[in-house]
Coordinates of C-alpha atoms and ligand atoms in Angstrom, one line a residue:
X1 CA 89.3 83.1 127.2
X2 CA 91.6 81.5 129.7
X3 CA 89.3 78.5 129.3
X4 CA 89.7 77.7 125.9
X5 CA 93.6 79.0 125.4
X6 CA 96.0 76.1 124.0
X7 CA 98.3 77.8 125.5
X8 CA 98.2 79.2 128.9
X9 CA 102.0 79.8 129.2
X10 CA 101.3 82.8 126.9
X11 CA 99.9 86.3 126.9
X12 CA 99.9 88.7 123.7
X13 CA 100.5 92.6 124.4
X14 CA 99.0 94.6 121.5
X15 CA 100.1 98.6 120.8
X16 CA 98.0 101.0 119.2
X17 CA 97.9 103.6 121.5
X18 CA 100.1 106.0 118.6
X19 CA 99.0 108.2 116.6
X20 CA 100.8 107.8 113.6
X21 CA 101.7 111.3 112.9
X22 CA 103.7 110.6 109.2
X23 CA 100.2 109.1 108.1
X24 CA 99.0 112.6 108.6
X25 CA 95.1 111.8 109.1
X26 CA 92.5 112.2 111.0
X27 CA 92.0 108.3 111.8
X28 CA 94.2 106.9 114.0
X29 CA 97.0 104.6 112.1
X30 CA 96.0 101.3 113.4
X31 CA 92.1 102.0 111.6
X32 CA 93.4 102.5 108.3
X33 CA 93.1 99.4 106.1
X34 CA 94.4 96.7 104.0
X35 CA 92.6 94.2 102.5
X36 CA 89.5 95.3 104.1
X37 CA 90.1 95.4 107.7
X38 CA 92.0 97.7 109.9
X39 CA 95.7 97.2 110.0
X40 CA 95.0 96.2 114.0
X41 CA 92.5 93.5 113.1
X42 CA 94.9 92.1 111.0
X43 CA 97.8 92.0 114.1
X44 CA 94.7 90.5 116.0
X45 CA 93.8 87.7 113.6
X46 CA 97.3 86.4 113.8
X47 CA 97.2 86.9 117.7
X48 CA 94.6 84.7 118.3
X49 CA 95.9 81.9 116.5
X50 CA 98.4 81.6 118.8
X51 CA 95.4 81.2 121.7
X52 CA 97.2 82.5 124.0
X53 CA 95.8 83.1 127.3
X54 CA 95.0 86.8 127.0
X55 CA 95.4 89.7 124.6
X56 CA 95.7 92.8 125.6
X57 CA 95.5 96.1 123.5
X58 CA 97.3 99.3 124.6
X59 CA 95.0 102.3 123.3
X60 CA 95.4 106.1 124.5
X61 CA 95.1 108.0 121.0
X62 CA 91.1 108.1 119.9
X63 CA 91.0 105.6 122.3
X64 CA 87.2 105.1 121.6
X65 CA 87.1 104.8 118.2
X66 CA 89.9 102.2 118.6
X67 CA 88.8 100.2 121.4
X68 CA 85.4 99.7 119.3
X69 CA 87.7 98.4 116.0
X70 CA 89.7 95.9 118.4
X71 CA 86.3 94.7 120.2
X72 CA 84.6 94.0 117.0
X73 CA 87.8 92.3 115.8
X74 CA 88.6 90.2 118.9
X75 CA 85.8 90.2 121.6
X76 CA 87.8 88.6 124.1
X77 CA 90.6 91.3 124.2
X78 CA 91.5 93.5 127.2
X79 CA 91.4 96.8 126.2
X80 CA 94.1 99.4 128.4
X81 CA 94.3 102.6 128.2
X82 CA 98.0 104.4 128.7
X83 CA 98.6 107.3 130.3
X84 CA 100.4 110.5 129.3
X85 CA 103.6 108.8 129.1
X86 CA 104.6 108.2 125.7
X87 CA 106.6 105.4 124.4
X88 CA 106.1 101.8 123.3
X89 CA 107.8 100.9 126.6
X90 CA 105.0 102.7 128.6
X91 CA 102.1 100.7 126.9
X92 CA 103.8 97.9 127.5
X93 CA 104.8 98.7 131.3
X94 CA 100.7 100.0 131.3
X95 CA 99.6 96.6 130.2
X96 CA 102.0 94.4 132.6
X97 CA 100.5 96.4 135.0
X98 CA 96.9 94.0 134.2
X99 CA 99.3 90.8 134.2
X100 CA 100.3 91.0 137.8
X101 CA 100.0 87.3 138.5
X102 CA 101.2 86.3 135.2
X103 CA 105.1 84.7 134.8
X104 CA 105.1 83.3 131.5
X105 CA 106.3 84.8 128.3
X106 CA 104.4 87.9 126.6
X107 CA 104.5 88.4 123.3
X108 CA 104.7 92.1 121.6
X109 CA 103.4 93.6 118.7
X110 CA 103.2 95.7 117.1
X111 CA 99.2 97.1 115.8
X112 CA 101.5 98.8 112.9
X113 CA 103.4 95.5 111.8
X114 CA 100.2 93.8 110.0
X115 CA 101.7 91.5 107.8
X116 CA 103.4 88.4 109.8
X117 CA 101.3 85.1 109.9
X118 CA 100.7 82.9 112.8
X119 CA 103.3 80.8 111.8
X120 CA 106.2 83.0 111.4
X121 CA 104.6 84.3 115.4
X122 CA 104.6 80.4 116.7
X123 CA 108.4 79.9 115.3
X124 CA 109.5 82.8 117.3
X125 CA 107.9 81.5 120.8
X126 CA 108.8 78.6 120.2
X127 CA 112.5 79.4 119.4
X128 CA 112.6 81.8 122.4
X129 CA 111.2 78.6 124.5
X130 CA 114.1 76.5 123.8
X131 CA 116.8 79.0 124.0
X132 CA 116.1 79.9 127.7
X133 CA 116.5 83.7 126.9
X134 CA 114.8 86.5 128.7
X135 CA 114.2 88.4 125.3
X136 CA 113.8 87.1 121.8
X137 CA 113.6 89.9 119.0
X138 CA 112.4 89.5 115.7
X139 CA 115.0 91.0 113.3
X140 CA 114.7 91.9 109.4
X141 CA 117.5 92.5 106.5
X142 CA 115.9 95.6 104.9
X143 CA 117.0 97.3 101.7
X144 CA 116.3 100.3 103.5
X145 CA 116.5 100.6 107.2
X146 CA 115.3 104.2 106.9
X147 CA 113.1 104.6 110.5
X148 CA 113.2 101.4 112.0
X149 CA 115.4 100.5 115.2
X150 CA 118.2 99.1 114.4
X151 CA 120.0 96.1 115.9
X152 CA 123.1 96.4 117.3
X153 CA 125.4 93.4 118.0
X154 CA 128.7 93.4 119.6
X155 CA 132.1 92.0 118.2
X156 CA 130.8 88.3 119.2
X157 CA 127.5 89.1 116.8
X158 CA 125.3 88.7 119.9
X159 CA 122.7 91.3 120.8
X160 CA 123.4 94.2 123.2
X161 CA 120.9 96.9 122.1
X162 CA 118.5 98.3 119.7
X163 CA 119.0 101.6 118.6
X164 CA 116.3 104.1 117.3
X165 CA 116.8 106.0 113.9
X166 CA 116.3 109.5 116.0
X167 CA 119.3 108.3 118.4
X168 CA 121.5 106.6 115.9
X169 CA 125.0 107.6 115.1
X170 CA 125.8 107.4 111.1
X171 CA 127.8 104.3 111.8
X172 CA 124.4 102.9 113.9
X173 CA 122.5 103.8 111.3
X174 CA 124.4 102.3 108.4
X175 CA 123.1 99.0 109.9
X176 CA 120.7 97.1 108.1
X177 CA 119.1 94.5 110.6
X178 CA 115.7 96.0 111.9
X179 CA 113.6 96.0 114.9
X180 CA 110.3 94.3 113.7
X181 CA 108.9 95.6 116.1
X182 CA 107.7 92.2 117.6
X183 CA 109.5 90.3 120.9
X184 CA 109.0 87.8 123.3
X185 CA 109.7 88.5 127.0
X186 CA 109.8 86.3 129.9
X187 CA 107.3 88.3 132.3
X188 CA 109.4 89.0 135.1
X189 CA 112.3 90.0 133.4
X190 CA 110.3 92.6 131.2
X191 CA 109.1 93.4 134.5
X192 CA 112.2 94.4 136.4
X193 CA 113.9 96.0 133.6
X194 CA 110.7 98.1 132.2
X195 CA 110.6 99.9 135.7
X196 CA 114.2 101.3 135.2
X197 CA 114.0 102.8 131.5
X198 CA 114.0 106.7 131.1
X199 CA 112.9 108.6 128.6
X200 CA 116.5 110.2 128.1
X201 CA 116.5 110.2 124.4
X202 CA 115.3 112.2 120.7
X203 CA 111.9 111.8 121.4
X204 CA 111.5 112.1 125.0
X205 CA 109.9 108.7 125.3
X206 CA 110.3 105.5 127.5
X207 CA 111.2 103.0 124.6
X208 CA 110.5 99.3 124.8
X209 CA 113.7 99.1 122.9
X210 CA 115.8 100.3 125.9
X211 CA 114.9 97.2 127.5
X212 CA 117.4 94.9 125.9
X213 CA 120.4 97.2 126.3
X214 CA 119.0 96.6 129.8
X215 CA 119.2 92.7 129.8
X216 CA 122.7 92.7 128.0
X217 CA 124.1 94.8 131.1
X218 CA 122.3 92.8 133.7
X219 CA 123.9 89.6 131.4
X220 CA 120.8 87.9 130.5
X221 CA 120.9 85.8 127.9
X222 CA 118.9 87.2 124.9
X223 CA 118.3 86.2 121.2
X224 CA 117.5 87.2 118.2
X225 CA 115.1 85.7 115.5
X226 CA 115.4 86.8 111.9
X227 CA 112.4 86.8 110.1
X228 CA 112.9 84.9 106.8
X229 CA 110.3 87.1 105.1
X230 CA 111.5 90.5 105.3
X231 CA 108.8 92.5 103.5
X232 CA 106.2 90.6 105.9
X233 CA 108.1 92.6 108.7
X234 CA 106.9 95.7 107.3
X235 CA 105.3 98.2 109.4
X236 CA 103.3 101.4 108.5
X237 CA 104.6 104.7 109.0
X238 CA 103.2 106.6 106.0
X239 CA 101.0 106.2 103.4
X240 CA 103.4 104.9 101.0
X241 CA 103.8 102.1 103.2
X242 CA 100.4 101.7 103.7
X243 CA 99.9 101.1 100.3
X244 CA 103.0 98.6 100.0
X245 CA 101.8 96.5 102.6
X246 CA 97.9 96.5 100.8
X247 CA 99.7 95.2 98.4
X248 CA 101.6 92.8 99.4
X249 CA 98.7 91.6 100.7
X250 CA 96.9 91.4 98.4
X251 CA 99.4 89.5 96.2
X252 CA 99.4 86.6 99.2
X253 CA 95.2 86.6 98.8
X254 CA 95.3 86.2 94.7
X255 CA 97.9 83.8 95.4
X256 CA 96.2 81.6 97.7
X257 CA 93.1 81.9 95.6
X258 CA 94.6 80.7 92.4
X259 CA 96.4 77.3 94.0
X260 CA 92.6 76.8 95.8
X261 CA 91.6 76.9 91.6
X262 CA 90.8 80.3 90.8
X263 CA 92.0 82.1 87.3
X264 CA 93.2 84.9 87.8
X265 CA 94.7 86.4 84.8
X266 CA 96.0 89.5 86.3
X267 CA 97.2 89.4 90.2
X268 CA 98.8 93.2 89.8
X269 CA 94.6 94.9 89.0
X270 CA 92.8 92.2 90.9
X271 CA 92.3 93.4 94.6
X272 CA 90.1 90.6 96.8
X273 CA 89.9 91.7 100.8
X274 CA 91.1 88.9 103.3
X275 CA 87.3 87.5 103.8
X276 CA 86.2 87.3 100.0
X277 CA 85.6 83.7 98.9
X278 CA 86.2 82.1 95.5
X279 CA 85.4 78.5 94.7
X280 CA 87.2 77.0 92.4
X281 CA 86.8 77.3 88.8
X282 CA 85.9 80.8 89.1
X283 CA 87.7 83.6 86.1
X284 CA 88.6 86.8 87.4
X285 CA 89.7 89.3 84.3
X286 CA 92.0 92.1 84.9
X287 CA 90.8 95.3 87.0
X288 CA 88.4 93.7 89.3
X289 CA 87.7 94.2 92.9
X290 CA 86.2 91.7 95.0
X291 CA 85.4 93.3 98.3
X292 CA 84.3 92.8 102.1
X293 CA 82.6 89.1 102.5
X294 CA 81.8 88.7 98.4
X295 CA 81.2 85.1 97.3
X296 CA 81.8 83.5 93.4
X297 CA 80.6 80.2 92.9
X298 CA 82.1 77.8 90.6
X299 CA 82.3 78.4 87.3
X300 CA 81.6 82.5 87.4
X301 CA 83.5 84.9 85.3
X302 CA 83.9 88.4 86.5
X303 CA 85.6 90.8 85.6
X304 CA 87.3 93.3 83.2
X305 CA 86.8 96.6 85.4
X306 CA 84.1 95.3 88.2
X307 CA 83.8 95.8 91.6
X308 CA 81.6 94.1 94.1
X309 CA 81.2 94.6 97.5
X310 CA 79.4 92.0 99.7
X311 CA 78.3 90.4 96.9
X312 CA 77.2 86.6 96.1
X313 CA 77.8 85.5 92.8
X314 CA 76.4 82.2 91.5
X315 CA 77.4 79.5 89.7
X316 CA 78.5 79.6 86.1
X317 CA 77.2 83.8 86.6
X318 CA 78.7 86.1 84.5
X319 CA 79.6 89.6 85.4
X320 CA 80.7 92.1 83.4
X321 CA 81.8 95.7 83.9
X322 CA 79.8 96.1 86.2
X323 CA 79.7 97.9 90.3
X324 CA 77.6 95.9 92.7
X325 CA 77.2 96.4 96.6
X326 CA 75.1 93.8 98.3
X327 CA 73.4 91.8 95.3
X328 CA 72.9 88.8 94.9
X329 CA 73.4 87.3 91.4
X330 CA 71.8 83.9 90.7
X331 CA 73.3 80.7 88.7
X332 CA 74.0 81.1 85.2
X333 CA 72.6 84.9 85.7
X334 CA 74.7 87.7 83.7
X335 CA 75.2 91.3 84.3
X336 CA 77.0 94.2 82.4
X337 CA 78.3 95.7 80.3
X338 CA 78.1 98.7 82.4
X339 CA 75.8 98.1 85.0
X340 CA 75.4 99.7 88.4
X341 CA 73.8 97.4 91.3
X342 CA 72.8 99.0 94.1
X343 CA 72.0 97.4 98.2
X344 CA 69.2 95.0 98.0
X345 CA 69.3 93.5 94.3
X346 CA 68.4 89.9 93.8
X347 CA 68.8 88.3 90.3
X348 CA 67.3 85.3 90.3
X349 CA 68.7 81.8 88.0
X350 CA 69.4 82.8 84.9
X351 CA 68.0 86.1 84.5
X352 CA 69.8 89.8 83.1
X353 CA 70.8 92.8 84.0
X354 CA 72.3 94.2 81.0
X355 CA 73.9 97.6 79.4
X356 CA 73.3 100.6 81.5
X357 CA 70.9 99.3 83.8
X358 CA 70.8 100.5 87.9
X359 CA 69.0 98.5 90.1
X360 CA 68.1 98.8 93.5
X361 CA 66.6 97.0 96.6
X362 CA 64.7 95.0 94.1
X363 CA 64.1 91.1 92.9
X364 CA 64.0 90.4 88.9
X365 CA 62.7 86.7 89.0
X366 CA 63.6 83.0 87.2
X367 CA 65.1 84.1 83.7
X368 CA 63.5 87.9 83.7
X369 CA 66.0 90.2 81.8
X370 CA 66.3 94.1 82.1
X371 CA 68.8 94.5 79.1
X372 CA 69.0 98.2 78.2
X373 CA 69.1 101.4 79.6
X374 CA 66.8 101.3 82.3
X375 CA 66.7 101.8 86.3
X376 CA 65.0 99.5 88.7
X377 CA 64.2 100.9 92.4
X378 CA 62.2 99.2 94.9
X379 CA 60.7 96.6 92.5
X380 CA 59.3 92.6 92.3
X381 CA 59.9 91.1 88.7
X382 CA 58.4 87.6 88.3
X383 CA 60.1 85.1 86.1
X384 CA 60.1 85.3 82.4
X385 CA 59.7 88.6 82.1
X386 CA 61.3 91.3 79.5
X387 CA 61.3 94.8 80.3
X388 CA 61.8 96.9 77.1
X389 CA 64.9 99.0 76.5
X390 CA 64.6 102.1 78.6
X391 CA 62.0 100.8 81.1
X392 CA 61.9 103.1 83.9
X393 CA 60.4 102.5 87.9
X394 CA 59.1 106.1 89.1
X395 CA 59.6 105.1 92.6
X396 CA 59.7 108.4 94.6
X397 CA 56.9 110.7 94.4
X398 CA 59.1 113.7 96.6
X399 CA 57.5 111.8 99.3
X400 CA 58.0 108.1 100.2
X401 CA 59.1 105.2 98.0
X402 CA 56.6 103.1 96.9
X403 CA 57.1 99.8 95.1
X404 CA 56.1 98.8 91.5
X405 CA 55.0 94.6 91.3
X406 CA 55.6 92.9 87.8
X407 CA 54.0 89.6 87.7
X408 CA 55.0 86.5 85.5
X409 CA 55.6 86.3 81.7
X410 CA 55.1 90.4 81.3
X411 CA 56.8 92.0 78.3
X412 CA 57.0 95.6 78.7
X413 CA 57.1 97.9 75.9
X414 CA 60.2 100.5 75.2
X415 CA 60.6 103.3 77.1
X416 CA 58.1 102.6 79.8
X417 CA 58.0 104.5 82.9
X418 CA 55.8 102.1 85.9
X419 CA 55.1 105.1 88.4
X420 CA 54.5 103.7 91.2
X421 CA 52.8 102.0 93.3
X422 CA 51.8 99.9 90.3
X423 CA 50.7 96.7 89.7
X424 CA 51.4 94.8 86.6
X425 CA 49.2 91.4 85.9
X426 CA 51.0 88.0 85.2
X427 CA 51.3 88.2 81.3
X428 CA 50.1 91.1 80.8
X429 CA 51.9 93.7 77.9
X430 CA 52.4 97.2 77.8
X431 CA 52.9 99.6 74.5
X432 CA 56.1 101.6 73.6
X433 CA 56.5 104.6 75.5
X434 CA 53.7 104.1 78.0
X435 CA 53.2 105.4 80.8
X436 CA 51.9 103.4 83.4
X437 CA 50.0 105.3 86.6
X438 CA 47.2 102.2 86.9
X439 CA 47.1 98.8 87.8
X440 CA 47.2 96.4 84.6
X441 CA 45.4 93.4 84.7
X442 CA 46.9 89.8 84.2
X443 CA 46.6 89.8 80.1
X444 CA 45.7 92.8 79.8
X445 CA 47.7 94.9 76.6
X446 CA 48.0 98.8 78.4
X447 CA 48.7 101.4 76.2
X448 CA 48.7 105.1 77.5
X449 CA 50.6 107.5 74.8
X450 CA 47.9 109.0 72.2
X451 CA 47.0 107.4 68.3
X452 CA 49.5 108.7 66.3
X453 CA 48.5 111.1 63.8
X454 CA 50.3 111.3 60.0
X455 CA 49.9 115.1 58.4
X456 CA 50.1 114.4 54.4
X457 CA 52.7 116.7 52.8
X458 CA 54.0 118.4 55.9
X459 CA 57.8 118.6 54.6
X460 CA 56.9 119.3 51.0
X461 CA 54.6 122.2 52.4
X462 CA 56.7 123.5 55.3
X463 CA 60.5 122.7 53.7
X464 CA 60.0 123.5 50.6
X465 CA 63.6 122.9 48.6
X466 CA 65.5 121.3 50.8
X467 CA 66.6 117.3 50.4
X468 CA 63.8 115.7 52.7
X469 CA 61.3 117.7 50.7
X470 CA 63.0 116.4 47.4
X471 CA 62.9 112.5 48.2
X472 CA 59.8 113.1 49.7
X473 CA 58.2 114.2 46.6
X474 CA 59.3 112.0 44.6
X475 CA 58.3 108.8 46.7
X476 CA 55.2 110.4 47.3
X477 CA 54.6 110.3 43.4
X478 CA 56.1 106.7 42.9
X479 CA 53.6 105.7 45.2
X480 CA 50.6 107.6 43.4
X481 CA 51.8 105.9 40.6
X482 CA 51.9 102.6 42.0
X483 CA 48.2 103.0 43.4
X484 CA 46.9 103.8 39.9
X485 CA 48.0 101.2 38.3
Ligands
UD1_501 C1 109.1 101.0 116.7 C2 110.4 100.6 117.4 C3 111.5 100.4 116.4 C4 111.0 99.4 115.3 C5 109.7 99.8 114.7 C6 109.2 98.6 113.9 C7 110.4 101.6 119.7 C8 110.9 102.7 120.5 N1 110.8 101.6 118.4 O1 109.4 102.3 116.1 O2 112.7 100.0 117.0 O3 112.0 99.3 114.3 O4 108.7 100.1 115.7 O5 108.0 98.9 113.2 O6 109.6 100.7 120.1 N2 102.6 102.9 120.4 C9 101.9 102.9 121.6 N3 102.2 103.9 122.6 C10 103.1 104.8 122.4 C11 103.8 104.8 121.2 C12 103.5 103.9 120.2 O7 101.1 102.0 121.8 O8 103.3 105.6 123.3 C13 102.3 101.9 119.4 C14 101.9 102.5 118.1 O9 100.5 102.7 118.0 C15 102.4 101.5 117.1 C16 103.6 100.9 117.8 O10 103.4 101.2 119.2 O11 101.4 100.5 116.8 C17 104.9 101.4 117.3 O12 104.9 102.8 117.5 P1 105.7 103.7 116.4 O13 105.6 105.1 116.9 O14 105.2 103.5 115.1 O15 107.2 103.2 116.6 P2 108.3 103.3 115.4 O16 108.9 104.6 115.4 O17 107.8 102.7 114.2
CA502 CA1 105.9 101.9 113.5

């Protein structure tokens, strides 16, 4: 990407070679996510808005299944693998190792840290361009410093050296300034001084941190940067944090959303993942989800208690209640209460999917409505078409899936069940309670349940004395009465 970086001067040093023991799971920590991405694509995102002239991603710890996340995430990233050494200084020292040539300033952070924005990353290079120092370190004022580094500054308040929670005396650890986590080292410097660091301390590791106390003795000058947002200097230890940082998040997307023109009544149950888009004029009622790449056109409501994943919503659609992965829902459409839309659905303009209804891997046409109780598999509606309440698609015979066709202008009777493959006729109709195992042709009325058949006197004769007998009787003999006269 050398080529195409605005700005050459820089290179970007990724870690996420840990394996975040306190999250205690089986995926690594970077992978987990917030906002729909892995914490690492989010530290990647901002990298690349710096374009700097390489990134470079220190992996060690399911290094496959981590290497894969950062490729998809940023193709043009160096992925490096460190050894059994542990410590953020290793990675580091492992990644240098790729940057022989380079001698301009490298940038760390943290795969962990997900939340600072390019901006807050461009301040810091910038401010550690004009003060000449060898180190710049992004500092936080924390409520609670509990496992961070902590800075340490001498009588003057100038840096001299970070220490870890594991190494800190109670005085140390009284401190409230944090480590971010995040720094910008003039190359050789890092260089020279990364060689030299042990791993003399709590946790037997070589510790990026042990740099600085390095530079203070070899009096270099050095700087600190504190970051004016302290919670977006958060990083993920455990799962607690995890879910602080989703969502604070989350709170920046509904934010963003609302002064682009969304309503959004209720930002604290309305979770939309970083690549959802809402145009604006769009309602989003309290307990709603919009997930992965979901689009709502102008005008939409959504919402209470609906999730959609991957979903496009058209204009002036309204969705109810509902839980939708991969549909598309056409203008002026509506769905829900309580409906369940499943991959491959495709309402067209202005039709329904209404009260317990499941679709899936089907198009309902131009103004067609499915409106009660029915499930939809592997289906073409036309447009204009009703399906009765309780309409049923028999798509799978134990076999295969086969597809049921529904042409224009059909109105289906209740309780249907189309066992397919079947073939319904443009405007053709079908009785209540059929069950349709032929093709019907266009017109055509199909009716498949037998004539009904009324036994005179049955309750009288078979519940003799009870209540239904009683009313029975006597309407029976009103209406002998009316017929003679
Ligand atoms: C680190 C800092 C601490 C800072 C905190 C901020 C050190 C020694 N400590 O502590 O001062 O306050 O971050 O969030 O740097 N990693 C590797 N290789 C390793 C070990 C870690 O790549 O051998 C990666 C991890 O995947 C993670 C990041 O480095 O993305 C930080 O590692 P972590 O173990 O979480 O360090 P902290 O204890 O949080
Ligand atoms: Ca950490």
């Amino acid at each position: 990407m050398s080529n195409t970086a605005a700005d050459p001067g820089l290179a970007v040093i990724v870690l996420a070679a840990g394996q975040g023991t306190r999250m205690k799971s089986a995926l690594p920590k970077v992978l987990h996510r917030i906002g729909g991405r892995p914490l690492v694509g989010h530290v990647l995102d901002t990298a690349h808005r710096l374009a700097p002239a390489s990134i470079l991603v220190v992996v060690r710890h399911e290094r496959d299944l981590v290497a894969e996340a950062v490729l998809a995430a940023a193709p043009d990233a160096l992925v490096v693998d460190q050894d059994e050494v542990p410590g953020t200084g290793r990675a580091v020292e492992i990644a240098l190792a790729q940057l022989d040539a380079f001698d301009g300033d490298i940038l760390v952070l943290s795969g962990d840290v997900p939340l600072l924005d390019g901006d807050a990353l461009s301040a810091l290079v910038a401010e550690h361009r004009d003060s000449g120092a060898a180190v710049t370190v992004m500092s936080a004022n924390v409520d609670d410093a509990t496992g961070y580094g902590r800075i340490i500054r001498g009588s003057a308040g100038d840096l001299e050296r970070i220490v870890e929670q594991k190494d800190a005396t109670e005085d140390e650890a009284s401190v409230s300034e944090i480590n971010v986590g995040v720094y910008v080292f003039r190359a050789g410097a890092l260089r020279e001084h990364l060689a030299i660091v042990g791993t003399a301390n709590a946790q037997g590791e070589k510790y990026l941190t042990d740099v600085v106390g390095l530079l203070y003795q070899a009096h270099l000058p050095m700087a600190v940067s504190t970051a004016p947002d302290a919670a977006a200097a958060l990083g993920v230890n455990d799962r607690a944090q995890l879910a602080e940082a989703a969502r604070i998040l989350n709170a920046r997307t509904v934010r963003r959303w609302q002064l682009e023109g969304a309503t959004i009544l209720d930002p604290a149950t309305t979770w939309i993942d970083v690549d959802a888009k809402l145009a604006p004029d769009v309602t989003i009622l309290p307990n709603t989800h919009i997930l992965g790449a979901t689009v709502i056109e102008t005008g939409a409501i959504v919402g209470p208690d609906t999730s959609l994943v991957d979903c496009e919503i058209g204009e002036g659609a309204t969705v109810r209640r509902a839980d939708a992965t991969l549909a598309v829902i056409g203008a002026g459409a509506s769905v829900g209460p309580f409906a369940y839309l499943r991959p491959g659905t495709v309402l067209a303009v202005d039709g329904k999917i209404g009260t317990f209804v499941e679709t899936k891997n089907s198009t309902i046409g131009e103004g067609s409505k499915v409106p009660h109780l029915s499930y939809v598999g592997d289906t073409t509606i036309g447009r204009g078409v009703n399906l009765g309440a309780g309409a049923i698609t028999a798509n799978y015979d134990d076999l295969a899936k086969h597809r049921t066709e529904i042409g224009d202008e059909v109105h289906s009777g209740s309780h249907n069940v189309f066992v397919a493959p079947v073939r319904i006729g443009d405007g053709a109709k079908t009785g209540a309670g059929a069950v349709i195992r032929k093709d019907v042709p266009a017109g055509a009325l199909a009716l498949s349940v037998a004539p009904q058949r009324n036994i005179e006197g049955w309750v009288e004769k078979n519940r003799p004395g009870t209540g239904a007998a009683d009313v029975a009787a006597r309407a029976r003999s009103a209406q002998k009465a009316d017929d003679g006269s």
